[in-house]
Coordinates of C-alpha atoms in Angstrom, one line a residue:
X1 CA 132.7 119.8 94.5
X2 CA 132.3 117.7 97.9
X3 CA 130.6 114.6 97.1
X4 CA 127.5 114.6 99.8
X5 CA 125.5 111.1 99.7
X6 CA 127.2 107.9 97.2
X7 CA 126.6 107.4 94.1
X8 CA 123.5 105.7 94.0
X9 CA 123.3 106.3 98.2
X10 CA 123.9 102.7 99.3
X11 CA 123.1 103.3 103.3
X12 CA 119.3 104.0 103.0
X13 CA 119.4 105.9 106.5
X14 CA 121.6 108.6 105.9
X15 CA 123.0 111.1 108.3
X16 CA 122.0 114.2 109.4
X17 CA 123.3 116.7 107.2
X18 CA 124.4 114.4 104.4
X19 CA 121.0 114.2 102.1
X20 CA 121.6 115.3 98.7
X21 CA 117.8 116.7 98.5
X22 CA 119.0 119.3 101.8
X23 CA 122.3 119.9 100.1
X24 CA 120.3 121.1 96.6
X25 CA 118.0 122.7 98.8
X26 CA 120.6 125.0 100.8
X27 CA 122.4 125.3 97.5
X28 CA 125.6 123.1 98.1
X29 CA 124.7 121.1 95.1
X30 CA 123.6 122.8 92.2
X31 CA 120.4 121.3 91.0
X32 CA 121.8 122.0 86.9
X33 CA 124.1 119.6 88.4
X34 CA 122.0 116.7 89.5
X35 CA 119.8 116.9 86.7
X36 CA 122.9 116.1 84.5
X37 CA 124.0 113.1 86.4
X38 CA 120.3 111.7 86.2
X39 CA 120.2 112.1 82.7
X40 CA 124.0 110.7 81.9
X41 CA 123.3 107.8 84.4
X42 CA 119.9 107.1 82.3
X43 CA 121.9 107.1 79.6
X44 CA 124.1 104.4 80.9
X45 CA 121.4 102.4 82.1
X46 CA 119.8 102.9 78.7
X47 CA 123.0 101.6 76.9
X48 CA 124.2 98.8 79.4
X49 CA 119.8 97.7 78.8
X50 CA 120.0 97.9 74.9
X51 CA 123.2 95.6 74.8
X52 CA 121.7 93.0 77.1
X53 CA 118.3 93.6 74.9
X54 CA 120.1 91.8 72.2
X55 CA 121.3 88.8 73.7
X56 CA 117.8 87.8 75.2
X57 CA 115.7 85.1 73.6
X58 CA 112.9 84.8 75.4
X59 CA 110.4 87.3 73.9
X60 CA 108.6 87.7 76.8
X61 CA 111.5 89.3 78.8
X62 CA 112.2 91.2 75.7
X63 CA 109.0 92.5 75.8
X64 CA 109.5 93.9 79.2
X65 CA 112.8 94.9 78.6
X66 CA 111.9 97.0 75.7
X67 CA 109.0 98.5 77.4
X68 CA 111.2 99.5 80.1
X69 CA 113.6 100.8 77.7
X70 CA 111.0 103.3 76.3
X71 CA 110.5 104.3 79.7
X72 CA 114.3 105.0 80.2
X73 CA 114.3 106.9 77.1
X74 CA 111.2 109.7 77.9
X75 CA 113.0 110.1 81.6
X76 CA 116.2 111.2 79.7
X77 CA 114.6 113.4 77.0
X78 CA 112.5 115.2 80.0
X79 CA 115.6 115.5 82.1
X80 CA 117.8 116.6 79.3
X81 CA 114.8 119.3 78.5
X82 CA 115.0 120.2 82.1
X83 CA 118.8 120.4 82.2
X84 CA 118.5 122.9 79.0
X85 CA 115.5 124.8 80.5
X86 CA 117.9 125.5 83.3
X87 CA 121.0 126.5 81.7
X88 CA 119.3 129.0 79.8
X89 CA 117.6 130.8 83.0

């Protein structure tokens, strides 16, 4: 599949043509598709957090950290359910 913006986009002006939301839209990208890479990049975001979770002593920033964590985990259960919803249509 042709890769249309980076991986997260790092030029914030993109050119015309190139935006992944046009490219779903026109059905270039399949939306099942994006949906799966938000949900395994929450995933690695989730993991990478948890493991630096541990090694933080300050409870304050844990606090924070853990809150944000919780977040990180209803995003990927909600995508996942979305991801599902879709393969099943």
């Amino acid at each position: 599949m042709k890769k249309i913006v980076p991986d997260p986009p790092f030029n914030l002006d993109p050119q015309p043509g190139k935006v992944l939301s046009r490219a779903i839209s026109e059905g270039i990208v399949p939306m099942d598709y994006v949906l799966m890479n938000v949900s395994h990049y929450l995933m690695f975001a989730y993991s990478d957090s948890r493991r630096a979770l541990e090694r933080i002593e300050d409870e304050e920033t844990r606090q924070l950290l853990q809150h944000g964590l919780r977040a990180m985990q209803i995003a990927c259960g909600q995508a996942d359910a979305l991801v599902a919803a879709m393969e099943q249509k």
